[in-house]
Every structure is written in C-alpha cells, then in structure tokens.
Short mmCIF file of C-alpha atoms in Angstrom, two decimals:
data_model
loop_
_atom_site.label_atom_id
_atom_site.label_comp_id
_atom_site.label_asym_id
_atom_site.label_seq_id
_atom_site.Cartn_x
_atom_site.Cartn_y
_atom_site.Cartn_z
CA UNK A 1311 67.99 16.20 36.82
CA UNK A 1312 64.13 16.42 37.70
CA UNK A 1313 62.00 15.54 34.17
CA UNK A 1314 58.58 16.13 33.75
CA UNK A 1315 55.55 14.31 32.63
CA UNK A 1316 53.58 16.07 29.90
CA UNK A 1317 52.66 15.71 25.90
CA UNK A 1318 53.65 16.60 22.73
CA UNK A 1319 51.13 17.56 20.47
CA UNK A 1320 50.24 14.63 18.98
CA UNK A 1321 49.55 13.20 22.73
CA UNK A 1322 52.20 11.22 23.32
CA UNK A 1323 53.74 11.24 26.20
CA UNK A 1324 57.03 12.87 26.53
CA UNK A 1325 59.46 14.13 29.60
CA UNK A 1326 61.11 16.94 29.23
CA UNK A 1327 63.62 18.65 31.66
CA UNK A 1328 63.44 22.07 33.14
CA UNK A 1329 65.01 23.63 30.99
CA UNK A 1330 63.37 22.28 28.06
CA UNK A 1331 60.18 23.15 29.32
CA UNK A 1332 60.87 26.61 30.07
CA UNK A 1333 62.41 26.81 26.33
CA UNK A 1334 59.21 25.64 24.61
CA UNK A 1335 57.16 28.30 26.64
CA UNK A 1336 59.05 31.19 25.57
CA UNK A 1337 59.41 29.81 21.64
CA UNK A 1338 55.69 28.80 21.77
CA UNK A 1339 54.97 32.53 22.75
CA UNK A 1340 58.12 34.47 20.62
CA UNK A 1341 56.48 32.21 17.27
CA UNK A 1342 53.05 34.18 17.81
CA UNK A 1343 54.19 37.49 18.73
CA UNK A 1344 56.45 37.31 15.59
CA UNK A 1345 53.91 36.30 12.93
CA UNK A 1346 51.13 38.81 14.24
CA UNK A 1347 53.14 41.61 15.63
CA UNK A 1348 51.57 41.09 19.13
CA UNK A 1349 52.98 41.18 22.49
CA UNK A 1350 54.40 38.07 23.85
CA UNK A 1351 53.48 36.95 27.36
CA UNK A 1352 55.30 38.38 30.41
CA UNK A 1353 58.22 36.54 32.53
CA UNK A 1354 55.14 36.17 35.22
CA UNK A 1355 52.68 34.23 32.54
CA UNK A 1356 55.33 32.55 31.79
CA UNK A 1357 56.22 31.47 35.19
CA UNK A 1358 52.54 30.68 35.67
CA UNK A 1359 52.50 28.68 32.42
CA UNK A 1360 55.61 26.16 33.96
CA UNK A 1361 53.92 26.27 37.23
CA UNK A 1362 50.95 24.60 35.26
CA UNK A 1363 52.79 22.35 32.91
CA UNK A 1364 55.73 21.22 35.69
CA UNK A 1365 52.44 20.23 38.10
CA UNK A 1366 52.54 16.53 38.70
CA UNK A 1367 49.00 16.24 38.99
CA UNK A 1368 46.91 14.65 36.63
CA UNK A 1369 44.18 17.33 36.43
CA UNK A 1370 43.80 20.81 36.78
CA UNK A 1371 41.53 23.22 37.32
CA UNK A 1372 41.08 27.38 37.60
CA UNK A 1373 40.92 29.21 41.27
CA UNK A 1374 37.21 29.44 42.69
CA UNK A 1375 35.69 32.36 41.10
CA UNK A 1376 37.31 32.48 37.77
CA UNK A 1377 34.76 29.77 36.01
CA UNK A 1378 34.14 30.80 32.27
CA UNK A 1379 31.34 29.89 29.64
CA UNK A 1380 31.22 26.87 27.91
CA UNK A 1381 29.44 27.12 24.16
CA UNK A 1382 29.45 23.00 22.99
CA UNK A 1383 28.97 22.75 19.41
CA UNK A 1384 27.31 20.01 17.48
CA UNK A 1385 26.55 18.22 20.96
CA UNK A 1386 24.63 15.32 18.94
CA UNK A 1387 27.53 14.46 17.01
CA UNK A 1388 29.79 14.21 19.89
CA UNK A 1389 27.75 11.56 21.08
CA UNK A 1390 26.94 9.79 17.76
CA UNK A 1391 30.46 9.59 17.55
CA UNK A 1392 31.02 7.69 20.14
CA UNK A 1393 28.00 4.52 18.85
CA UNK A 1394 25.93 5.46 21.11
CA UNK A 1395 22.14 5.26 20.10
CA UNK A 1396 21.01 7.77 21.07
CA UNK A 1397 18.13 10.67 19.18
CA UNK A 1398 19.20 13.97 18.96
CA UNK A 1399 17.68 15.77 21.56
CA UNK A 1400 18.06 13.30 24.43
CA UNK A 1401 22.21 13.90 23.48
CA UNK A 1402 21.27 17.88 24.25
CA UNK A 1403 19.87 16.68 27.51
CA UNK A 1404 22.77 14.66 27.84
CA UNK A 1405 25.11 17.37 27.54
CA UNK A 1406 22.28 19.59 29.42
CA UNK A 1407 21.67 17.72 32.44
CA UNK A 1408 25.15 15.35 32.98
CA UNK A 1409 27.53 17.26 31.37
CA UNK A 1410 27.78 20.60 32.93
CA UNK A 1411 27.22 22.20 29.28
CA UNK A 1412 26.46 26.19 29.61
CA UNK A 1413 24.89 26.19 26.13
CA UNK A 1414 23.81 23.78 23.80
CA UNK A 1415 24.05 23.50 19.58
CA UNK A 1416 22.26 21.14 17.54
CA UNK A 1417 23.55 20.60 14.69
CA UNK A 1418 23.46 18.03 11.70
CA UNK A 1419 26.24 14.84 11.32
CA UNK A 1420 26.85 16.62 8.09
CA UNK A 1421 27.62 19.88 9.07
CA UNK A 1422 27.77 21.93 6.43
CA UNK A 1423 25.13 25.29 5.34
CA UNK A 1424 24.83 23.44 1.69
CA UNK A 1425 23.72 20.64 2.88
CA UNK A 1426 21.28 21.56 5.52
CA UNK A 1427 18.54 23.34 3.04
CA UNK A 1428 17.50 19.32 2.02
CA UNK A 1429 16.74 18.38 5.17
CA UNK A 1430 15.66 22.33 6.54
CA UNK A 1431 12.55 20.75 7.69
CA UNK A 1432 13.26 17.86 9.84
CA UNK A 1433 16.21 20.00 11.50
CA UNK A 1434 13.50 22.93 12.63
CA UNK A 1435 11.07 20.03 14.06
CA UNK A 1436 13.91 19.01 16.10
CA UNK A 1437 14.82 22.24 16.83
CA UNK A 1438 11.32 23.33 18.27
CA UNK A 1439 11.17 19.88 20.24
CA UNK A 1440 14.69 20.53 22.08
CA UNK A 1441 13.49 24.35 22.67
CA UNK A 1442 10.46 22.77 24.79
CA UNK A 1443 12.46 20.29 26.32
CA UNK A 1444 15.93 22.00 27.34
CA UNK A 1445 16.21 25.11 29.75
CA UNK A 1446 19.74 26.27 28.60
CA UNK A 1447 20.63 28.24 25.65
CA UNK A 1448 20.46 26.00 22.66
CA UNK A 1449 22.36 27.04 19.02
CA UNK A 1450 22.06 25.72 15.43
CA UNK A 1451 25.35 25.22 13.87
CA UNK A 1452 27.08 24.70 10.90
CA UNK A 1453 29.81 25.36 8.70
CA UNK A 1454 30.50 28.05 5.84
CA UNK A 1455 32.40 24.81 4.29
CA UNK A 1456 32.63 26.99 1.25
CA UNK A 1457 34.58 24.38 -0.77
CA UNK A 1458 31.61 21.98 -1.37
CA UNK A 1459 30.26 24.80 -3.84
CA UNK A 1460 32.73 23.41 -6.11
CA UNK A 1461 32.53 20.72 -9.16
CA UNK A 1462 31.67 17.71 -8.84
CA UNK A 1463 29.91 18.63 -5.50
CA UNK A 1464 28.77 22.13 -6.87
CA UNK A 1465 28.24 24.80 -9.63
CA UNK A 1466 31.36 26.96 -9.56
CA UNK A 1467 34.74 25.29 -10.96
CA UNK A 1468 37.05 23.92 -8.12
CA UNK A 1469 40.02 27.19 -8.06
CA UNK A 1470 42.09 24.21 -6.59
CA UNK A 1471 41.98 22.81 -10.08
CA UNK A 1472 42.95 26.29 -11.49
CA UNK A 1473 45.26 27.54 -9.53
CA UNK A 1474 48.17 24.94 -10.13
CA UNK A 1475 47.33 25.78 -13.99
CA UNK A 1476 48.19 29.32 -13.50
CA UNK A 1477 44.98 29.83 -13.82
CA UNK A 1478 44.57 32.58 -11.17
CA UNK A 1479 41.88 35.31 -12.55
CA UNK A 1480 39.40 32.45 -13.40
CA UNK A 1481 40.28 30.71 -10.10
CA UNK A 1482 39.54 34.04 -8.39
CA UNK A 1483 35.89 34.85 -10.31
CA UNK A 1484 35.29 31.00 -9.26
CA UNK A 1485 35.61 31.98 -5.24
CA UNK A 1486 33.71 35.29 -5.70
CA UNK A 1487 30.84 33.23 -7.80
CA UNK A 1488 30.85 30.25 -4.77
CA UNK A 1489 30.59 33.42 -1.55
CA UNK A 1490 27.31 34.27 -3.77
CA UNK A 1491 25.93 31.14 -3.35
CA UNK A 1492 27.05 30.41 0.31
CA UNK A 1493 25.70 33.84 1.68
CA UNK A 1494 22.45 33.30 0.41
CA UNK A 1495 22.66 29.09 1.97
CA UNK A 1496 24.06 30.94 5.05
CA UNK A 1497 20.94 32.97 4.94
CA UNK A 1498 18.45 31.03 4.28
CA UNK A 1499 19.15 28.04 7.11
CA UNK A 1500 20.48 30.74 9.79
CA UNK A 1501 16.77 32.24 9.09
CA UNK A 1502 14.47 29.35 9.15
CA UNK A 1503 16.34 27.87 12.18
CA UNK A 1504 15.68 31.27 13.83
CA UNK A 1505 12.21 31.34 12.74
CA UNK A 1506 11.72 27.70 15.06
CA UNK A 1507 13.00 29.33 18.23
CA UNK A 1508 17.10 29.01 18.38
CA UNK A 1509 18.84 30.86 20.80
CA UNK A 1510 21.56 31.77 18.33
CA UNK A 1511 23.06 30.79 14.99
CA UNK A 1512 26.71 29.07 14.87
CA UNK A 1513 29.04 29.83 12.26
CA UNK A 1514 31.79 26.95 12.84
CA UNK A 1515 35.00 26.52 11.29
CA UNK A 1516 35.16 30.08 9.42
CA UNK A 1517 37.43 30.46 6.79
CA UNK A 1518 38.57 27.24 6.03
CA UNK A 1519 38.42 27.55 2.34
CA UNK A 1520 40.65 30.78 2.95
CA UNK A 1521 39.56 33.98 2.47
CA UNK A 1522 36.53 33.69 0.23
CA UNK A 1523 34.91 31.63 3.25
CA UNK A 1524 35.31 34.36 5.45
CA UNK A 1525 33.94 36.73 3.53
CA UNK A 1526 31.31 35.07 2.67
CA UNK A 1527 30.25 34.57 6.94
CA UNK A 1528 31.20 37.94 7.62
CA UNK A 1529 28.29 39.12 4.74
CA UNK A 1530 25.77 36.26 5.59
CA UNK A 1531 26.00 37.79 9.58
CA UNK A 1532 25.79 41.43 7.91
CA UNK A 1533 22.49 40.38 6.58
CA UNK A 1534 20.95 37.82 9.44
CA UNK A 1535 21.40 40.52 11.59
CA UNK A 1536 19.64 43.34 9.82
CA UNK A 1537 16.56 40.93 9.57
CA UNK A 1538 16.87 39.66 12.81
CA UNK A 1539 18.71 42.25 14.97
CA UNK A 1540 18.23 40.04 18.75
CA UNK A 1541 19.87 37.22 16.90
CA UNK A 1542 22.93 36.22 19.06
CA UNK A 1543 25.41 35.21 16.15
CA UNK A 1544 28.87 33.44 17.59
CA UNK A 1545 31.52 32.86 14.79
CA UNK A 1546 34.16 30.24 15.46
CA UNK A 1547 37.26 30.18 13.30
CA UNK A 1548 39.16 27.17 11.96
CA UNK A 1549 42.77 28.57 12.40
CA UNK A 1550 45.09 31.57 13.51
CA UNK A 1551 46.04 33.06 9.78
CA UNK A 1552 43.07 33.55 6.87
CA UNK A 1553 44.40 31.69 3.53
CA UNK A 1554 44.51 34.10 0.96
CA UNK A 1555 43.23 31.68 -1.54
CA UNK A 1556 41.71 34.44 -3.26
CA UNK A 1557 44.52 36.95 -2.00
CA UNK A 1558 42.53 40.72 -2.73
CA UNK A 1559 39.15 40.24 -0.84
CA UNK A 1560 38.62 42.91 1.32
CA UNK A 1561 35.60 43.68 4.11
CA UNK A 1562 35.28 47.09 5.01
CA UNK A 1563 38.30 48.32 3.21
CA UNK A 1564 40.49 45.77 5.12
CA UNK A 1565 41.93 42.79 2.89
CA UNK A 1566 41.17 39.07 4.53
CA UNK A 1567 44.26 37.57 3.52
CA UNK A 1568 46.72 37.00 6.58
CA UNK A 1569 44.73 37.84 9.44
CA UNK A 1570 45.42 36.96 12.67
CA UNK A 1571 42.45 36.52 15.55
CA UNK A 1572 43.06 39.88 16.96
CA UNK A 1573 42.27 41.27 13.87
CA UNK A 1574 39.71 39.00 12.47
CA UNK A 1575 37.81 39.76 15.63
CA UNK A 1576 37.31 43.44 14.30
CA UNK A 1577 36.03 42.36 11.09
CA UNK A 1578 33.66 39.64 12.85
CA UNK A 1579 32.47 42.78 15.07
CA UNK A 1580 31.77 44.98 12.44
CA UNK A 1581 29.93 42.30 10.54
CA UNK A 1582 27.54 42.31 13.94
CA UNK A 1583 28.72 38.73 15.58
CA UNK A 1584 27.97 38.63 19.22
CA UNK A 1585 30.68 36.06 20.23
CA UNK A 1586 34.26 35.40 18.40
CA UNK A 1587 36.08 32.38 18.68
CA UNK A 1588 39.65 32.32 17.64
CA UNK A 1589 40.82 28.82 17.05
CA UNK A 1590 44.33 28.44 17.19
CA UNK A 1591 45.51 25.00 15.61
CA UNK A 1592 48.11 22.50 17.21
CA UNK A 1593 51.52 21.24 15.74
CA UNK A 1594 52.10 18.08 16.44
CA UNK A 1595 55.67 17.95 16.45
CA UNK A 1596 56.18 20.64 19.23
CA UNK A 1597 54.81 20.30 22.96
CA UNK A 1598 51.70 20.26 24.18
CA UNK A 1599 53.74 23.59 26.27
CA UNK A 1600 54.92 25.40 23.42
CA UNK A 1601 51.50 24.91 21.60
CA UNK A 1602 49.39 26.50 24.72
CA UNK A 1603 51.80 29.56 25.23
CA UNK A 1604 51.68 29.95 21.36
CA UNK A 1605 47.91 30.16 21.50
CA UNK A 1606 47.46 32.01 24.54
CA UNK A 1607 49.53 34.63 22.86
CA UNK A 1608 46.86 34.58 20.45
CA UNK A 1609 44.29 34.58 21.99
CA UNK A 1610 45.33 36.86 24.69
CA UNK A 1611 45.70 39.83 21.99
CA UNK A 1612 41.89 38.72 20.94
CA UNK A 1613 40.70 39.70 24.59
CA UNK A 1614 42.77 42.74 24.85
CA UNK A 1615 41.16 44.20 21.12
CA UNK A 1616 37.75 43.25 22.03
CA UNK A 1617 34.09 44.53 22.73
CA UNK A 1618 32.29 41.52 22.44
CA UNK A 1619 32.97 38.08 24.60
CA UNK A 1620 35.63 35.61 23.27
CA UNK A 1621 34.83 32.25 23.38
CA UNK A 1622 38.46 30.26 22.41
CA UNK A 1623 38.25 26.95 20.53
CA UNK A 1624 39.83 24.24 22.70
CA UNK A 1625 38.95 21.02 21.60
CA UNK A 1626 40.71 18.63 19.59
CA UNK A 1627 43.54 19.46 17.89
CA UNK A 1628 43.32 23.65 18.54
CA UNK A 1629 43.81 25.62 21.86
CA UNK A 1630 46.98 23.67 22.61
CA UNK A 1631 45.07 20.02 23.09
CA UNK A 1632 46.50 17.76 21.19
CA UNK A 1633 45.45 16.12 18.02
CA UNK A 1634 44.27 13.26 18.94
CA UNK A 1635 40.65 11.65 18.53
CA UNK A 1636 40.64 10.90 22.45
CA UNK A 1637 42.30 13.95 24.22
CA UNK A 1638 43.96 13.20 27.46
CA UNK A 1639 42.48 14.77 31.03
CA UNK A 1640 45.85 16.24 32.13
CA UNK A 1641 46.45 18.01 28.34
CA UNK A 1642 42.57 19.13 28.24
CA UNK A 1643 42.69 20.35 32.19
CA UNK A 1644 46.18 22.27 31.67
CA UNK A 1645 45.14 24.23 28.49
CA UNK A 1646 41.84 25.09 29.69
CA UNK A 1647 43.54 26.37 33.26
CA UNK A 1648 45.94 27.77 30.84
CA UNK A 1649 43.56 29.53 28.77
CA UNK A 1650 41.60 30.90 31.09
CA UNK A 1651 43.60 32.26 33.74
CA UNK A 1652 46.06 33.87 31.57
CA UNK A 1653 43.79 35.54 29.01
CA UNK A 1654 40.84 36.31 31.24
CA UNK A 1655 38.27 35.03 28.12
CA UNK A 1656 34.64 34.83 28.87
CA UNK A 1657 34.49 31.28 27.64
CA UNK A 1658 35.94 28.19 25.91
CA UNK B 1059 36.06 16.57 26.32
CA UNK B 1060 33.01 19.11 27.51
CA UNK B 1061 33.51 16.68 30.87
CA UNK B 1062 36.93 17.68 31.36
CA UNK B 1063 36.73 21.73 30.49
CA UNK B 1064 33.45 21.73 32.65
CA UNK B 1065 35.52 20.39 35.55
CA UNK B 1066 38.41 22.47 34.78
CA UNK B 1067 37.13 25.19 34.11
CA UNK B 1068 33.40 25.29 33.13
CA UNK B 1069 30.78 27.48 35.36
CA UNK B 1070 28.40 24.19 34.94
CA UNK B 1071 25.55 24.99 33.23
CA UNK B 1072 22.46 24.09 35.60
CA UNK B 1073 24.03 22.51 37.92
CA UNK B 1074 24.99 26.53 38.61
CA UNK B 1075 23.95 29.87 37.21
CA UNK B 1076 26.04 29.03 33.94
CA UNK B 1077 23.41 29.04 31.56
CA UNK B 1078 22.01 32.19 33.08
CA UNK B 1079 25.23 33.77 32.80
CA UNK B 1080 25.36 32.42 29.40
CA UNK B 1081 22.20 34.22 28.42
CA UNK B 1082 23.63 37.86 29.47
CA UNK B 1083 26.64 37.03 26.76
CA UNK B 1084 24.01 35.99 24.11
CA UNK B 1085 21.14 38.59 24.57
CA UNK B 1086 23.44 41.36 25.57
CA UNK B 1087 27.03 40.91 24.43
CA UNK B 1088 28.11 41.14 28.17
CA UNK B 1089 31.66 39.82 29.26
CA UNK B 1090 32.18 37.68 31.77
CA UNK B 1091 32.59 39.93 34.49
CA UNK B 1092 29.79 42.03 33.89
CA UNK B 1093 27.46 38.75 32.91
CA UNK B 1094 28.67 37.65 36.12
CA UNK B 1095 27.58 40.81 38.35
CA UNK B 1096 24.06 41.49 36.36
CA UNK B 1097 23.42 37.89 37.11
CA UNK B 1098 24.28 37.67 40.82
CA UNK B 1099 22.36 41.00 41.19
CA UNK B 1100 19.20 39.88 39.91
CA UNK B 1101 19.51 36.45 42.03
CA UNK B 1102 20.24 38.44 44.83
CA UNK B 1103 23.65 36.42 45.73
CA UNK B 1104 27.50 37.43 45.72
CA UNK B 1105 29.44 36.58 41.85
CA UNK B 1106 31.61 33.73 43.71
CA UNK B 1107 28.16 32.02 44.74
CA UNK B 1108 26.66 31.70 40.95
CA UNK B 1109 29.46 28.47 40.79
CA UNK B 1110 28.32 26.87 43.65
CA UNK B 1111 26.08 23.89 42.90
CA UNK B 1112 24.92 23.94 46.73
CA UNK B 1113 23.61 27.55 46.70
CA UNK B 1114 22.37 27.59 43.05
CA UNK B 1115 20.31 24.46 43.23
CA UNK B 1116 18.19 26.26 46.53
CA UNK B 1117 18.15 29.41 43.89
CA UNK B 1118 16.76 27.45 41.23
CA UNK B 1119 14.45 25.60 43.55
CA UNK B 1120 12.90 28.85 44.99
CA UNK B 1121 13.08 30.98 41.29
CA UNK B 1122 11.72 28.13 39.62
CA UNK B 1123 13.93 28.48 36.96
CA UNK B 1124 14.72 24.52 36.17
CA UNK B 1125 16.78 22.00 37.94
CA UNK B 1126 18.95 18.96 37.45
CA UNK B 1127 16.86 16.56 39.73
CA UNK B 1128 13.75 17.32 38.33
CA UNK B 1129 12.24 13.69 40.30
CA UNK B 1130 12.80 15.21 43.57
CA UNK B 1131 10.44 18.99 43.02
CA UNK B 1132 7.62 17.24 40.80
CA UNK B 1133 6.05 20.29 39.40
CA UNK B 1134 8.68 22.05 39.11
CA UNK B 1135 9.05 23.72 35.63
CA UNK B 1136 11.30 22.27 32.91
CA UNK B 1137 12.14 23.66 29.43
CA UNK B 1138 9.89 26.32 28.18
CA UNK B 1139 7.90 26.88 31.30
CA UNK B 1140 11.77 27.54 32.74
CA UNK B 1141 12.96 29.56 30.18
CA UNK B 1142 9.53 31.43 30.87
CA UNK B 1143 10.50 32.67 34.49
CA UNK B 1144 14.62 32.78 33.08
CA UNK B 1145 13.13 35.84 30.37
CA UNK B 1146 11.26 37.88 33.28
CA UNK B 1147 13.63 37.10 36.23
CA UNK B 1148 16.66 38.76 33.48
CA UNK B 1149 14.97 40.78 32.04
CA UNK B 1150 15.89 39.28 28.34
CA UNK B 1151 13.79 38.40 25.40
CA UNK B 1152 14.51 34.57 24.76
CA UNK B 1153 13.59 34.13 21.24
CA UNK B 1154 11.60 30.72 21.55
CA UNK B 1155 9.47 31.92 24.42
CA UNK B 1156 8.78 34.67 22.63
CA UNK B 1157 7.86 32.65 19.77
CA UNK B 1158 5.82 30.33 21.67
CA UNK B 1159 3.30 33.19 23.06
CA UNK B 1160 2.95 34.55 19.55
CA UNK B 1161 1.84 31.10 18.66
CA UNK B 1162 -0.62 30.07 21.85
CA UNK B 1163 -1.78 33.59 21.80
CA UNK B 1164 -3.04 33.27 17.99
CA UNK B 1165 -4.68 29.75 19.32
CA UNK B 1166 -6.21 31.72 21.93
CA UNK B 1167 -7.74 34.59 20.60
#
C-alpha cells in the first residue's frame, strides 16, 4: 500500500496511507463547516487538496498567474531572531531587496501598543529613515495585547484573577476599564507613526485577550480613520473563534463572543480596516492535511463575505504550518499553494 | 518563512510589480484581480507579465520606479525619489511623499 510523506502539525514527519489522507481532508474541512455553519469544500477542492499533499515533491508552488500579496510583519524581529546583528532598517532592506517581500512593517521586539508610547520617539526616527530608504510599502505594527493593562503590569485588576473567584461583574467592569485605556494607546502610536510617513498601521494578533481586545481594535480603527481617512489600516487576528472573556460586548449591535473570520471580517469592515487577516491556528496532534483543509474552510468563507482584500495569516503555527520555531519548505510551500489556489485570497 | 511563501506563492515585491500591486490594495482597497488589471494598465503590459522578474526589471528601469540592482543604473532613483514617480505613475497619494513635500516646500518658501 503506497504511504505518503507529509507532517503532522507539530512538524514531524509522518506517512500516512491513502486513505488516511483523504480522511483527514474531509474531517479537517467537516470540523470548520460545523463550528461556523459554513460550507465545507467541494469533492473537487478536495481532490485538489490530496493532489497537493500526496505530491512527492519537496516544494510547491501556485500556477503562473495566480501570485498573491505578501504583507511581512515585524520584518526586524524576524531577523533579530535569528542573532543576526543587524539595525532595523537594513533588516527592511533585507526583506526589501533579497527577500521578495511585497510590503514591509517595522515594528518593535516588544510588540505591544502599551509599550511603544516610551520609546514613540526613537520608533518615528526610524520610521522616517526606512521611508527614505525603502521603495515598497512599509507598515508600523503592533499588538492590541490588551492583557498587559492588567496588575502588576497595569492599572485595571487582572479578570483572570476574578473570574475563577466568581467574580464575574467586577471581572467584566475590569475588561471594559482596560479597552479605555488601549483605544486611546492604540490611538495615540497608530497617529504619531502616521504623522512620520507609514504606509499603513498594523493591528497584529487581534483579540487575543478575547473579546474585550477586539473591541477595543475595532474602536481604535473607528477613530484613526476618522482623523486620518487615507490611512490603510490591515487587522490581523490571532485565532478562528473570539473568547468571550467578557461574554456581552457587542459592536454595532452584534455581540463579539464566538465569532468566526467570516464574520469578524464584517465587524473589521464596518470599523473601516482596509485589509483582514483571519488567522486560523494549528493543532498539533492532527495533520499538517487536516489542519490546511480546516483553515481553508475558513478562510475560504472570509473571501466569499468580503469587500475588502484578505490577507490569511500563514506563518508559524496558523494557516495549517506547523508549530514549530523552524517551519519546514514542503509544509510552508503546500499550505501557501493550498491557500491560495483554493480560496482565491489577495494575499498571505 | 517570507523565502518560502515568496517562492511559492509570493508576486515578489521589486523584483516584480508586487509592491505596486500592493499599493492599489492599500490606497484603494482593490482585490487582487482588479489591483492586478489597474496595475498592468497603467504599465502598459498584460496581468501575467507584472510576475515576471525579466519584463518588470526593463519596466522599472525605463519608469524609474526603483530596482533591485541599484549598482548597475547609478542614478537611478531609490526610496523616496521612487516612491515619487510610484504616486504619479498610479495615480495614489503615498502618505510619506506627501509628507515629505509639505516639509521641503515649508524649507523652500
């Protein structure tokens, strides 16, 4: 019986038969169409999808025509991470000039909105330098990262604390006291980074902290772009479902609580955001197939409900790559042919 | 990992039209498809040949609208003086070049 060569999610290697591949596809895709009422893919994606992952070869790549946008975030930090010593705007060339990057984002090593109105001034001056230096679009990004606003690290009192005490009213005033002070963080760097030039403003891993964090984006991109109505705003998610942390927050009438991407793309919309990026996030203990046909169900539904370009998160750990700090070519290549070909995005 | 979506399945920045393409999604909200046909019309080439590296890098050369191997066209404009000829050639406001003649034209006058 032929076995093939691919990867669970974790990247290891694994070989699975036929059958078993053919099994993961259509329970990776049945899981997503279940939990957000969606259509799952057709027997022909499908059949395109086992065509991809049954392929012996160790990269892939999308027909001639069909190339798609690539939006890098926190390109510094990328290469930091790797010891290389390097300053922060010869890593945007880097990405730029030897990379094949479409756009740029400079961003801070700790990339968070909180954090970023200490050092406000040093990250403009960079800013303005890349701007004079780089001829592709260049971001500033960050992250909502609403749970620093919490004791010890901030004002409001942690609602992790509270909640396990029952404490669920206070725990709820706490998140609706912390989006107060993120919106106006949110604000305040999306503006001054603006002021110095960038192309657009990043909002990267929304809604980690649940549902408080995404409201708190969605009415920071309300305001940046009634000051600054050019501003090209992209908000990137940090998983398929909103935590209902707080559980009864509502935008526009709709409550944030359980979302999937199809429908936090509406919300981001509304709010004004010029690109969405639905991040779907990778189990581990299922294969690197099932995870891609689960998140191209996703993400698929995204594309169909949208007016404004979808850019999916596929890097480490979401997208169907695995979770693993070095993600191998023939995982990478497969979900991005994956991605692209069978939801017709505008970019990764 | 940009290395291996770029190959895969990246338009590649300079190296193509990607960043130019890029811009129409930023300034305008414009899917891909449509990004890709405003772009190709206002280079005056077909969609399919905004990927190729061989056409776009004799686009770039003669729009003067940056390159990769900037030590073989000295002179040629990099950065802002690029993103200068990107704006008009689009037809986009690009938010730094605007910002940049507010500021030299205050110095000036």
């Amino acid at each position: 019986m032929e076995k093939f060569y691919t990867r669970m999610g974790d990247g290891s290697v694994v070989e699975l038969s036929e059958s078993q591949l053919k099994r993961d596809l259509e329970e990776g895709t049945r899981d997503a169409a279940e939990r957000a009422k969606i259509h799952p893919l057709s027997e022909d994606e499908l059949s395109y999808l086992f065509d991809v992952y049954s392929s012996p070869a160790k990269f892939v790549g999308v027909d001639c025509g069909n190339e798609v946008i690539l939006t890098c975030e926190n390109s510094p930090v990328k290469i930091r991470r790797r010891g290389l010593l390097v300053h922060r705007v010869e890593s945007l060339q880097i990405f730029e000039k030897l990379l094949g990057a479409d756009t740029l984002e400079l961003g801070h090593t700790d990339y968070s909105f909180k954090l970023l109105k200490i050092p406000i001034a040093y990250e403009q001056t960079d800013m303005e330098q890349a701007l004079s230096m780089t001829t592709i679009p260049l971001f500033y990004g960050a992250m909502p990262n609403l749970g620093l606003y919490t004791q010890p690290d901030g004002p409001c009192l942690n609602p992790m604390e509270l909640l396990p005490q029952g404490k669920i009213s206070e725990a709820r005033a706490a998140q609706e006291e912390m989006i107060e002070y993120a919106v106006k963080d949110m604000v305040y760097v999306g503006s001054k980074l603006y002021e110095s030039g960038a192309d657009g403003i990043d909002f990267d891993t929304t809604a980690a902290a649940g549902d408080a964090d995404f409201l708190a984006t969605l009415h920071a991109i309300e305001i940046l772009k009634k000051k600054y109505p050019q501003m090209c705003i992209e908000i990137g998610m940090s998983g398929e479902f909103i935590l209902g942390m707080h559980g009864e927050l509502t935008y526009d009438g709709v409550r944030l609580a359980g979302l999937y991407p199809h429908k936090q793309l509406e919300l981001a919309e509304k709010a004004g955001a010029t690109i969405f990026g639905p991040d779907i996030n990778t189990d581990t203990d299922k294969s690197g197939a099932w995870n891609v046909a689960r998140a191209i169900t996703f993400t698929k539904a995204c594309v169909e409900n949208s007016h404004i370009p979808i850019h999916a998160n596929v890097g480490m750990g979401v997208g169907g790559v695995p979770v693993t700090p070095q993600p191998p070519v023939d995982a990478v290549s497969r979900a991005s042919k994956a991605m692209v070909e069978i939801t017709r995005l505008d970019g990764l | 990992m940009v290395s291996i979506h770029s190959a895969a399945s990246g338009m590649g920045g300079m190296r193509t039209a990607g960043d130019l393409v890029g811009r129409m999604q930023m300034s305008r909200g414009m899917k891909i498809k449509e990004a890709k046909e405003y772009v190709a019309n206002k280079l005056n080439v077909s969609v399919p040949d905004l990927a190729d590296p061989v056409v776009m890098s004799e686009v770039r050369e003669d729009l003067d609208i940056g390159m990769l191997s900037t030590p073989f066209y000295p002179g040629s404009a990099k950065g802002i003086e690029a993103k200068f000829h990107i704006a008009e050639l689009l037809g986009i406001e690009i938010n730094c070049v605007n910002r940049f003649k507010d500021r030299i034209g205050r110095k000036l006058r």
